[in-house]
Short mmCIF file of C-alpha atoms and ligand atoms in Angstrom, two decimals:
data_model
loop_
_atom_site.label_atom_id
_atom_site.label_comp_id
_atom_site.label_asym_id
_atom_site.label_seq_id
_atom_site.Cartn_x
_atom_site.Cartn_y
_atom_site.Cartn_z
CA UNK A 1 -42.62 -103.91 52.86
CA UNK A 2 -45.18 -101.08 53.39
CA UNK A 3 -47.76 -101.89 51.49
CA UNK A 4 -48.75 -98.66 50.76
CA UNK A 5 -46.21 -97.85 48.59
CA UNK A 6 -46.73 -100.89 46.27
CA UNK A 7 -47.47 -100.19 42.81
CA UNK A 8 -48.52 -101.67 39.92
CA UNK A 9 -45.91 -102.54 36.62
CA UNK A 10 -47.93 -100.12 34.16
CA UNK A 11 -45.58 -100.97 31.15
CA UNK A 12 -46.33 -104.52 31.91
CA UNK A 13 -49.74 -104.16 32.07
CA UNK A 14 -49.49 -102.54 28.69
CA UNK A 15 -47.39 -105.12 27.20
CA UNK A 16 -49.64 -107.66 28.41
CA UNK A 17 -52.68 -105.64 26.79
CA UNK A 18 -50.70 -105.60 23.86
CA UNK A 19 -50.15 -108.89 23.35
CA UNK A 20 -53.38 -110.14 24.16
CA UNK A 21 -54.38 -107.33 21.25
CA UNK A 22 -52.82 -109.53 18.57
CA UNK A 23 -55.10 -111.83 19.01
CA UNK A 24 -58.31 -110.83 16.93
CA UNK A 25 -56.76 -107.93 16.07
CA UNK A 26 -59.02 -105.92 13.45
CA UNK A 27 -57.24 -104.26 10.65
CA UNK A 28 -58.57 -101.03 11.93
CA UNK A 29 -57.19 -101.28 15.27
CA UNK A 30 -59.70 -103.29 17.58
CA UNK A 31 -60.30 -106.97 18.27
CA UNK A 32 -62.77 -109.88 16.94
CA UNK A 33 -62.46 -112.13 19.80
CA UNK A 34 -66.28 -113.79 19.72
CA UNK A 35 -67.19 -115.95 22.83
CA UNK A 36 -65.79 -119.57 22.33
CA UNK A 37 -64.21 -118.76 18.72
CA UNK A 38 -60.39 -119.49 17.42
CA UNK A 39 -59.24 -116.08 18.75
CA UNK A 40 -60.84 -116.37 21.89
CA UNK A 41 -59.19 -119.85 22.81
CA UNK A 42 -55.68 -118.86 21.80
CA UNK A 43 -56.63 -115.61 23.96
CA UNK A 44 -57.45 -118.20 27.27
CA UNK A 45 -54.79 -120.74 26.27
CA UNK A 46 -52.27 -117.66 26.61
CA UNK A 47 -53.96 -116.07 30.07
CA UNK A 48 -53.79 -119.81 31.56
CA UNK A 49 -50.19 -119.96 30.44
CA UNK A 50 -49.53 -116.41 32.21
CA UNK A 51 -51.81 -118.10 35.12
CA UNK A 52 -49.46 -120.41 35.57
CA UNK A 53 -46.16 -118.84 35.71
CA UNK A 54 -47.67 -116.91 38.67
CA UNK A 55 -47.92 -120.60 40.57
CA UNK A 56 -51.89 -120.51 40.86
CA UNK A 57 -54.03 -123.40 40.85
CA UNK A 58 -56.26 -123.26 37.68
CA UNK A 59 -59.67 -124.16 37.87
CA UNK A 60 -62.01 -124.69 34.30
CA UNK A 61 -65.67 -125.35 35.04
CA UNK A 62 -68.08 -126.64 32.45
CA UNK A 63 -69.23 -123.44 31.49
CA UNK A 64 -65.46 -122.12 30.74
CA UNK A 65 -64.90 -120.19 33.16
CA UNK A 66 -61.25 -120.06 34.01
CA UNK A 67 -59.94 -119.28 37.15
CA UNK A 68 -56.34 -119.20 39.06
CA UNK A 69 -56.28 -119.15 42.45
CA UNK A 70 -54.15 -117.80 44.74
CA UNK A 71 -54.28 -119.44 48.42
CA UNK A 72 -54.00 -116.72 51.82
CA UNK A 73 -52.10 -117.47 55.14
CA UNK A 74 -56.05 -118.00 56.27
CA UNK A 75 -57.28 -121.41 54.82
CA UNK A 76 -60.76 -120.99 56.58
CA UNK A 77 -61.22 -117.41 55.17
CA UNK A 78 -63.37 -117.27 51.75
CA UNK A 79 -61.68 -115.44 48.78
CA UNK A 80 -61.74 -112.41 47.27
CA UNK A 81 -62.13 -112.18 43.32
CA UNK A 82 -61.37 -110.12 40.76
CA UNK A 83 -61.86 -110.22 37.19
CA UNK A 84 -63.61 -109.93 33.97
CA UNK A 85 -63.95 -111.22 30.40
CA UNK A 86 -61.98 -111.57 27.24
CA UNK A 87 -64.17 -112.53 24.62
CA UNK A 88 -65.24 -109.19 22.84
CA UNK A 89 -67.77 -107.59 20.44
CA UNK A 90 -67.50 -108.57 16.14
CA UNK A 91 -65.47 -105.41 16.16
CA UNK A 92 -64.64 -104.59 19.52
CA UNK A 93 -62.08 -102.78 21.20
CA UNK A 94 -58.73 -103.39 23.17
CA UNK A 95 -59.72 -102.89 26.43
CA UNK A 96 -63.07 -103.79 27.02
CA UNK A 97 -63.00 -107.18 29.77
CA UNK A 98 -59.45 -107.53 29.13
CA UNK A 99 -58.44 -104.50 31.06
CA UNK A 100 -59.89 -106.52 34.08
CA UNK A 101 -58.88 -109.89 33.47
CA UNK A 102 -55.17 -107.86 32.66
CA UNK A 103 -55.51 -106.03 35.48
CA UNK A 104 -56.18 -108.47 37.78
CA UNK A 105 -53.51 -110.56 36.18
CA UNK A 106 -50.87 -107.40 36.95
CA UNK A 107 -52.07 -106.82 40.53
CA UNK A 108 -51.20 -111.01 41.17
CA UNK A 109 -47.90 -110.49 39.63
CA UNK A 110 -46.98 -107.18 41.47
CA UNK A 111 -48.45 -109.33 45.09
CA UNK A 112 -46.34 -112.75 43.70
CA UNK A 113 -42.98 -110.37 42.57
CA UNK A 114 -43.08 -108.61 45.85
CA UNK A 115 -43.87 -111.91 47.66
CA UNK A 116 -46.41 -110.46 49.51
CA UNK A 117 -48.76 -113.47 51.37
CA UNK A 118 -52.48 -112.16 52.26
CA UNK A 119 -54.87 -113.37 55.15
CA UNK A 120 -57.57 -114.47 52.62
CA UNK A 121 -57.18 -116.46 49.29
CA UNK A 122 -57.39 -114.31 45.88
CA UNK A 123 -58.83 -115.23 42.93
CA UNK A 124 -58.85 -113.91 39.53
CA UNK A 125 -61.60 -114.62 36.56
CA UNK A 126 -62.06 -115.08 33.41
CA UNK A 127 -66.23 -115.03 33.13
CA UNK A 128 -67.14 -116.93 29.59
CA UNK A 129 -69.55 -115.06 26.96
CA UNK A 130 -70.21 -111.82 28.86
CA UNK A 131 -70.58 -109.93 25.57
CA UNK A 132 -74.03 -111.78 24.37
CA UNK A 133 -73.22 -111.20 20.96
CA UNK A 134 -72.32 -114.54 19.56
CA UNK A 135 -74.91 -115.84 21.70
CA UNK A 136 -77.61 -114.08 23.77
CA UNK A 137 -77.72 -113.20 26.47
CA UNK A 138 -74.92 -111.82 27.82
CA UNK A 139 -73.17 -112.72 31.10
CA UNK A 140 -73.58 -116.44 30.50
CA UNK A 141 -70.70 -117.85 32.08
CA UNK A 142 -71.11 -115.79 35.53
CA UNK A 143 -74.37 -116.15 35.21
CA UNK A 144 -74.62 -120.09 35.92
CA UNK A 145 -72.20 -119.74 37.94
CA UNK A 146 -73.89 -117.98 40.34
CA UNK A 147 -77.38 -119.75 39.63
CA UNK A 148 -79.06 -116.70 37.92
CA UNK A 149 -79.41 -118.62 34.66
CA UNK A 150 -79.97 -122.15 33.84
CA UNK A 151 -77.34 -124.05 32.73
CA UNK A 152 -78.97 -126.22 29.91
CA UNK A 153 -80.92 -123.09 28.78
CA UNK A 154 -77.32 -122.04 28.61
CA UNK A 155 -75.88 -125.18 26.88
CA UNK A 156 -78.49 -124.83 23.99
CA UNK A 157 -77.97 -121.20 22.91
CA UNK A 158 -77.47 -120.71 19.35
CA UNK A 159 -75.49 -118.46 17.57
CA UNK A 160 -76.76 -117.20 13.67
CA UNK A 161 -75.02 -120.17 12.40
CA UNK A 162 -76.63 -122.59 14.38
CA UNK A 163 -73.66 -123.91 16.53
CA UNK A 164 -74.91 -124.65 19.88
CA UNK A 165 -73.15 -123.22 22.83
CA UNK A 166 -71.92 -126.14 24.42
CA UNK A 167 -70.56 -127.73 21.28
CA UNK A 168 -68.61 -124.60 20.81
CA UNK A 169 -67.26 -124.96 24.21
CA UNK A 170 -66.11 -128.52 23.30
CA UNK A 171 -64.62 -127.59 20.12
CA UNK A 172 -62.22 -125.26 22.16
CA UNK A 173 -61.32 -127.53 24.38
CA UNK A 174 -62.74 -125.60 27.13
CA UNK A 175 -65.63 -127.29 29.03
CA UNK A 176 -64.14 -128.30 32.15
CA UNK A 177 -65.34 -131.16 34.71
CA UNK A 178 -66.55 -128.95 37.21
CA UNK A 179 -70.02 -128.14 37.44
CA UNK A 180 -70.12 -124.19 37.31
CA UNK A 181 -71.43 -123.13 41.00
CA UNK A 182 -70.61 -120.25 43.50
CA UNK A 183 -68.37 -120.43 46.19
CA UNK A 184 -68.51 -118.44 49.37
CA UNK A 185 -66.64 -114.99 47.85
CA UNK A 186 -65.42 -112.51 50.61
CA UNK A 187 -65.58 -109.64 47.76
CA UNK A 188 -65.53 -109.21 43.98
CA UNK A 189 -63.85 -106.25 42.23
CA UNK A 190 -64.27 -105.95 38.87
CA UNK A 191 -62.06 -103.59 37.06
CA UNK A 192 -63.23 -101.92 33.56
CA UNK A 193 -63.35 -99.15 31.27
CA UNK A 194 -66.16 -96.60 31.47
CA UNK A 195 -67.65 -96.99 28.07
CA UNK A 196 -69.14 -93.95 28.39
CA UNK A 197 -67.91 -89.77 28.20
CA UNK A 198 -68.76 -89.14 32.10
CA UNK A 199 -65.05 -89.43 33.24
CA UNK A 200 -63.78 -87.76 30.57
CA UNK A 201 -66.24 -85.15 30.57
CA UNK A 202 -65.47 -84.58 34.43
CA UNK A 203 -61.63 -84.66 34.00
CA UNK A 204 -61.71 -87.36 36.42
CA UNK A 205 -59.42 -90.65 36.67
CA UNK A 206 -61.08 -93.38 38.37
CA UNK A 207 -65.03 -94.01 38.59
CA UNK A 208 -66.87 -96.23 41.48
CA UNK A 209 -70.07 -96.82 40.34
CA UNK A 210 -72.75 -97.28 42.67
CA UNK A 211 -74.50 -100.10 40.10
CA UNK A 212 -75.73 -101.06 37.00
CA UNK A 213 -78.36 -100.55 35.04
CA UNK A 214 -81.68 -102.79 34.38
CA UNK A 215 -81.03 -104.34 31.54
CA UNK A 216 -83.67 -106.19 29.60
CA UNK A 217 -83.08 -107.79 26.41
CA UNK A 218 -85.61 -109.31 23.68
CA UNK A 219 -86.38 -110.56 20.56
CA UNK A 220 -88.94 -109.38 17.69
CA UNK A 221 -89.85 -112.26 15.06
CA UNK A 222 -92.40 -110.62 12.17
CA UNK A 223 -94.10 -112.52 9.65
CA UNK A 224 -95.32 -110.90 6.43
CA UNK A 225 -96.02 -112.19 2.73
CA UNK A 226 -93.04 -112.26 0.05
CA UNK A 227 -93.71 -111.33 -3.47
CA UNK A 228 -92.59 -110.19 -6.57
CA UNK A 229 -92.06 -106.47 -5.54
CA UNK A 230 -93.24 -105.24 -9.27
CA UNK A 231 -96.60 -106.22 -9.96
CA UNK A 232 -97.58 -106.64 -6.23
CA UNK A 233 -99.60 -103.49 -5.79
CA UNK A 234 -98.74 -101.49 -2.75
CA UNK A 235 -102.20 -102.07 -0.89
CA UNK A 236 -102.91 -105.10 0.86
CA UNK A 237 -98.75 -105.78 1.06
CA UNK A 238 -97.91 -107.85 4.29
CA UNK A 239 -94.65 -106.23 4.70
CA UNK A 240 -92.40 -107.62 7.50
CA UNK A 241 -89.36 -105.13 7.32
CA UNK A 242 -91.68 -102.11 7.10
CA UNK A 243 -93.59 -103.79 10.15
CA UNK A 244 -90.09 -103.82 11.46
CA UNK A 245 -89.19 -100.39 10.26
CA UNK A 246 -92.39 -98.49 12.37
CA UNK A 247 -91.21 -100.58 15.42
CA UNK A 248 -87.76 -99.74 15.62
CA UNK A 249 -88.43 -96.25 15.67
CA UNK A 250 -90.83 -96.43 18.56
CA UNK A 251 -87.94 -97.98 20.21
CA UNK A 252 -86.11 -95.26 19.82
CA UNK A 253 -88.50 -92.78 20.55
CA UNK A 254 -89.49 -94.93 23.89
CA UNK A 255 -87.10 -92.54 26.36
CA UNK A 256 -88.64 -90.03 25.27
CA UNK A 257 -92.10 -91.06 25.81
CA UNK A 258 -90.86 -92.42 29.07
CA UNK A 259 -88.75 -89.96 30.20
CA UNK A 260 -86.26 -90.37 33.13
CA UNK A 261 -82.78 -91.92 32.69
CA UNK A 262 -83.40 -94.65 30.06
CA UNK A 263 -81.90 -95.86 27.13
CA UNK A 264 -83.29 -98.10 24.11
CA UNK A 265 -82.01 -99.41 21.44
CA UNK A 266 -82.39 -101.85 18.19
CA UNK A 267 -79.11 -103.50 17.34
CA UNK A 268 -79.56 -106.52 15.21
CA UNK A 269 -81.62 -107.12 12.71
CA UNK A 270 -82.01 -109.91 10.02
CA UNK A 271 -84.16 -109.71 7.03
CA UNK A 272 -85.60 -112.87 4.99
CA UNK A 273 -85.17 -113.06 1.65
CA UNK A 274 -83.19 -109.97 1.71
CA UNK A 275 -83.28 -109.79 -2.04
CA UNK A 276 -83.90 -106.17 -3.46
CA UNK A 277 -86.88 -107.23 -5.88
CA UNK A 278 -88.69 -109.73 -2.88
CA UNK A 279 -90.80 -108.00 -0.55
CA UNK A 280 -89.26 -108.62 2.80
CA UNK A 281 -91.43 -111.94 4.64
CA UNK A 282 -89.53 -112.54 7.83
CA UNK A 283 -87.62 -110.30 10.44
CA UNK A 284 -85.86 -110.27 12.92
CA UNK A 285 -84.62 -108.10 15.54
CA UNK A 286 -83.50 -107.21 18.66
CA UNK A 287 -84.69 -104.27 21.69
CA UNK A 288 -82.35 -103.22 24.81
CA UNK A 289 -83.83 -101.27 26.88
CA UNK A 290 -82.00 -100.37 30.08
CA UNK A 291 -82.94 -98.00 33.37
CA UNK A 292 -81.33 -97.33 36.94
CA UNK A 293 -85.38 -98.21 37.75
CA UNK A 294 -86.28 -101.59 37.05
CA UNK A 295 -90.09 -100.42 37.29
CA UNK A 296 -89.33 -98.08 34.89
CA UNK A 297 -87.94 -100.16 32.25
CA UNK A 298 -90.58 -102.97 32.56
CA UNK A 299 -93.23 -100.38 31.58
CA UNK A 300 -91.69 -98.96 28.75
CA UNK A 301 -91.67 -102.50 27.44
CA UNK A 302 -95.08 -103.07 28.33
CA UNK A 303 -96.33 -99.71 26.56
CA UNK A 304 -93.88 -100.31 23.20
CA UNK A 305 -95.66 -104.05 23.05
CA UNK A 306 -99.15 -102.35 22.75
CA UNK A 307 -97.88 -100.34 20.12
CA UNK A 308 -95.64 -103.32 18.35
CA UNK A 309 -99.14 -105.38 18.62
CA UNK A 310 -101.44 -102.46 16.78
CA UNK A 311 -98.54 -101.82 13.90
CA UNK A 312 -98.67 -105.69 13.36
CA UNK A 313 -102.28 -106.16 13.39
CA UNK A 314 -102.76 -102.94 11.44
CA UNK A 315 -100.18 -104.56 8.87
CA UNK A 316 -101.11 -108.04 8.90
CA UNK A 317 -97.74 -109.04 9.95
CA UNK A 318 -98.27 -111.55 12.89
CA UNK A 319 -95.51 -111.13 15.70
CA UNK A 320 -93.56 -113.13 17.81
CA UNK A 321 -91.89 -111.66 20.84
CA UNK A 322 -89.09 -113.62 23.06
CA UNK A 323 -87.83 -111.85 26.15
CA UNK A 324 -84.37 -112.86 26.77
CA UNK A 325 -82.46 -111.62 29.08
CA UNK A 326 -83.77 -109.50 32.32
CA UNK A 327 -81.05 -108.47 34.57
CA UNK A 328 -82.60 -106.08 37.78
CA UNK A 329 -80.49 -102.98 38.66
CA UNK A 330 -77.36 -103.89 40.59
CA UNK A 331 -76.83 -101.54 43.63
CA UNK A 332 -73.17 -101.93 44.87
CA UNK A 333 -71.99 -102.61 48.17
CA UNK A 334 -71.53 -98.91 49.63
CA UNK A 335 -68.47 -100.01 51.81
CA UNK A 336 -66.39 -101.27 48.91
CA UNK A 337 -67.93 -98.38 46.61
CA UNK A 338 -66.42 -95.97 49.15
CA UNK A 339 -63.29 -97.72 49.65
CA UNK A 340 -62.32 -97.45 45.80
CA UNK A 341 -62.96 -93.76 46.20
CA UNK A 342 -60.84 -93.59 49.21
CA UNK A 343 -58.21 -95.74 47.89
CA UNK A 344 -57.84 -93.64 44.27
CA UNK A 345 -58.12 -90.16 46.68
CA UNK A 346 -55.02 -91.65 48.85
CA UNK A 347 -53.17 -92.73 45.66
CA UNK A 348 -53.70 -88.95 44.19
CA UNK A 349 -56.27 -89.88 41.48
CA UNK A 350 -59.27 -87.93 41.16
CA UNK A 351 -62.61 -89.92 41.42
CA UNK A 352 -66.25 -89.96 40.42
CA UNK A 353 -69.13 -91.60 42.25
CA UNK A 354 -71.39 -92.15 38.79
CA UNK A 355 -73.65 -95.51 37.51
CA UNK A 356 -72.73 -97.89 34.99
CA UNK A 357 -74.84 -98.08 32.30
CA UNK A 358 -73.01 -100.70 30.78
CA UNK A 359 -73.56 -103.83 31.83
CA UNK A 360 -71.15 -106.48 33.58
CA UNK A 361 -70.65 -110.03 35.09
CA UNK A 362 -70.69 -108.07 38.26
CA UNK A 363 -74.28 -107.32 38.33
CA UNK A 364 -74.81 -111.07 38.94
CA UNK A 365 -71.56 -111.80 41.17
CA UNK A 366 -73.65 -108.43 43.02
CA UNK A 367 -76.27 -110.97 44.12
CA UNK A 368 -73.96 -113.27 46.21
CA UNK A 369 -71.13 -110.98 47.74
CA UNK A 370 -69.94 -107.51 48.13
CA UNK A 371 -69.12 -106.18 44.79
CA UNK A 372 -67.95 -103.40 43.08
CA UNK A 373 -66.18 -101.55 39.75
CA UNK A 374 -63.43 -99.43 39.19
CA UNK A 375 -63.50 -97.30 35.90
CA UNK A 376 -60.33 -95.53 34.20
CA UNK A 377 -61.86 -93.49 31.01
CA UNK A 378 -62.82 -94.10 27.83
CA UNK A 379 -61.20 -91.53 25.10
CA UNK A 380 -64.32 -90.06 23.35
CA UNK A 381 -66.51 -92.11 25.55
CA UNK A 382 -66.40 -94.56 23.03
CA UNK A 383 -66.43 -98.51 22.94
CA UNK A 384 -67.86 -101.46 21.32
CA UNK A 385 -66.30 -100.03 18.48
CA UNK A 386 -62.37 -100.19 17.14
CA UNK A 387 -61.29 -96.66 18.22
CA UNK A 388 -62.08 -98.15 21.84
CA UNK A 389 -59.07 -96.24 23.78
CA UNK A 390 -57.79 -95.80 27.05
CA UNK A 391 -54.66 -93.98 28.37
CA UNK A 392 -51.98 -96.07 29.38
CA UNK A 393 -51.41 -93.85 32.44
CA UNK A 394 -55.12 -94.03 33.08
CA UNK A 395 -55.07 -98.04 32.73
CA UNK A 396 -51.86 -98.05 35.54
CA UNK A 397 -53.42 -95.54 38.02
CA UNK A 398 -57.30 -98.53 37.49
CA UNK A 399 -54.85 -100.69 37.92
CA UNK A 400 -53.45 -99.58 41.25
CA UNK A 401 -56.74 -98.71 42.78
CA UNK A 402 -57.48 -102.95 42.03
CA UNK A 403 -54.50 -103.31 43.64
CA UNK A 404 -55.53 -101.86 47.20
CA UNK A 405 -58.54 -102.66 46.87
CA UNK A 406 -57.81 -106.60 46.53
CA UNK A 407 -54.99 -106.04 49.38
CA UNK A 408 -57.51 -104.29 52.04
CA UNK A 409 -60.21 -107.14 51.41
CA UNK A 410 -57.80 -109.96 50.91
CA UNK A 411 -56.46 -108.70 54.90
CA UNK A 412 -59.29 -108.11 56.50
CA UNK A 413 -60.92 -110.66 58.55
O1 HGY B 1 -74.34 -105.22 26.94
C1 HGY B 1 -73.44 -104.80 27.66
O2 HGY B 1 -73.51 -103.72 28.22
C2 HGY B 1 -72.19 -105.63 27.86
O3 HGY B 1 -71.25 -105.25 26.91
N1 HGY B 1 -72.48 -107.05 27.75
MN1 MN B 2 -67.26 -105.54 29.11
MN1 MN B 3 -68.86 -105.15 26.13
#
């Protein structure tokens, strides 16, 4: 068969999309699909199920990562990869991780319908808890896996609730035997949408991202001095959510300050009692702040702290600060960067060279091969949120460009 003409199955894709959309599915149209919860086992219990009627060895490490495995004609030759994640935000969309962990899923089955055999082995992913919402940070499953984070700091992460990461893992039946560890990988594609307006904006179809941004992550813990909000006069009040309140707003005034192509932001907060006639004595919250320049990013954070240190002194609220998550800037492998533009330009889909600004498990699977993305656009650049949307068309043509670009690394030597 000439390869060249192979194509993706884009209604199968979308049914596959679709079904995996059922499960967490949001009464407003997106998905709940929280690392390690109910939704997200039945969604792995159904990918190793589609895994398996493809032939492919399955592989479950102890940090629940799934993978299937495809073997090449070359034994000796290390594998290329491909994949994503499937857990998703408290009210995420339908595409974001699955599209990659779908569209891997629909490049095997075009390769294993077509019978097509490649030099090197394949393997597709399924990277646990890349979302960090349930429990921080994010990337944790390809993160141990390739030795960037430590795998009992990993273990003991708790979400709100207090259930501990590893138990959760249990619970689901999804800690495998295998101690999570890297294997030699020949490439890694990871295929996803934008998140952001650029494509749109351009009118283009597929995006190659030269990297990711720096993304650092922490945590704000403020003290102050609960009382009885009426006769309490306002002077001498210990307040921790107006402590909170001055914070936040540097945060979001820090680009500014900083200038340059940075972005900062306060997602989470919790505040203790939270009762409307208590003044507020413990808070919580959280600061991303993410740059193409790592430099850059780690002195924003170092001039906000001076200021989070006067507004709690100046307060009397005393402050706690936890940083934790750091990820450097991921620069992609130019070859394989290049070869996703030349393989969407050969297929007739307009490209975009452009940075990622979300971030991905492929910023750490960056560190120990060749990587690279391939974006399809997101409708009203919008995501984490239920109106996530992508085209269907736009999902098939992502999907094709994974395709070819699995096929020329999988056959090369
Ligand atoms: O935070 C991110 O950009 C990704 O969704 N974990
Ligand atoms: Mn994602
Ligand atoms: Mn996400």
């Amino acid at each position: 068969m000439d390869l060249k003409s192979l194509r993706v199955n884009g209604k199968r894709l979308q049914g596959s999309l679709e079904e995996m959309a059922k499960i967490g599915a949001t009464p407003s149209g997106g998905v709940q699909r929280l690392a390690l919860s109910e939704e997200d086992k039945r969604a792995r219990d159904l990918f190793v199920m589609w895994l398996k009627e493809l032939d492919l060895g399955i592989i479950i490490d102890d940090m629940g990562n799934i993978f299937g495995t495809r073997p090449g004609r070359d034994k000796s030759l290390s594998a290329v990869m491909s994949g994503s994640h499937m857990d998703s935000q408290p009210k995420g969309g339908r595409f974001d991780g699955i599209l990659g962990v779908m569209g891997t899923l629909e490049a095997l089955r075009s390769l294993h319908e077509n019978n097509i055999e490649t030099e090197r082995p394949i393997i597709i992913v399924n990277w646990t808890n890349e979302e960090g919402s349930r429990f921080a940070p994010a990337m944790v499953g390809s993160g141990v896996w390739t030795g960037n984070l430590d795998r009992g700091w990993a273990c003991d992460r708790l979400d709100i609730n207090g259930n501990r990461f590893e138990d959760e893992l249990i619970r689901i039946s999804y800690k495998g035997s295998l101690p999570a560890g890297k294997w030699p990988v020949h490439a890694y594609y990871e295929y996803h949408i934008e998140q952001g307006p650029v494509l749109e904006k351009e009118g283009k179809r597929i995006g190659a991202p030269k990297g990711i941004f720096a993304l650092q992550w922490y945590d704000v813990y403020l003290e102050g001095e609960a009382n009885q909000v009426g006769p309490t006069p306002m002077a001498g009040r210990h307040d921790a959510l107006c402590a909170a309140a001055e914070m936040i707003l540097k945060i979001n005034e820090l680009p500014q300050r900083m200038g340059g192509n940075m972005v900062a932001t306060v997602g989470e907060i919790q505040n203790y009692p939270n009762s409307r006639n208590i003044i507020p004595d413990r808070v919580h919250f959280t600061v991303d702040i993410r740059s193409w320049d790592d430099d850059h990013a780690l002195k924003a954070w170092e001039m906000v702290w001076r200021d989070f240190d006067e507004i709690a002194t100046r307060r009397g609220c005393p402050i706690k600060i936890e940083e934790t998550w750091r990820v450097e800037h991921s620069p992609f492998d130019r070859k394989l960067v290049h070869r996703i533009l030349n393989i969407a330009e050969e297929l007739g889909y307009s490209g975009l060279h452009m940075v990622s600004g979300a971030g991905h498990d492929a910023s750490y699977m960056n560190r120990i091969c060749p990587t690279a993305m391939i974006f399809v656009p997101s409708i009203g650049g919008r995501s984490h949120v239920e109106v996530e949307n992508t085209k269907w068309e736009d999902c098939e043509a992502g999907a094709n460009v994974l395709l070819h670009a699995i096929l020329q690394s999988a056959n090369e030597k």
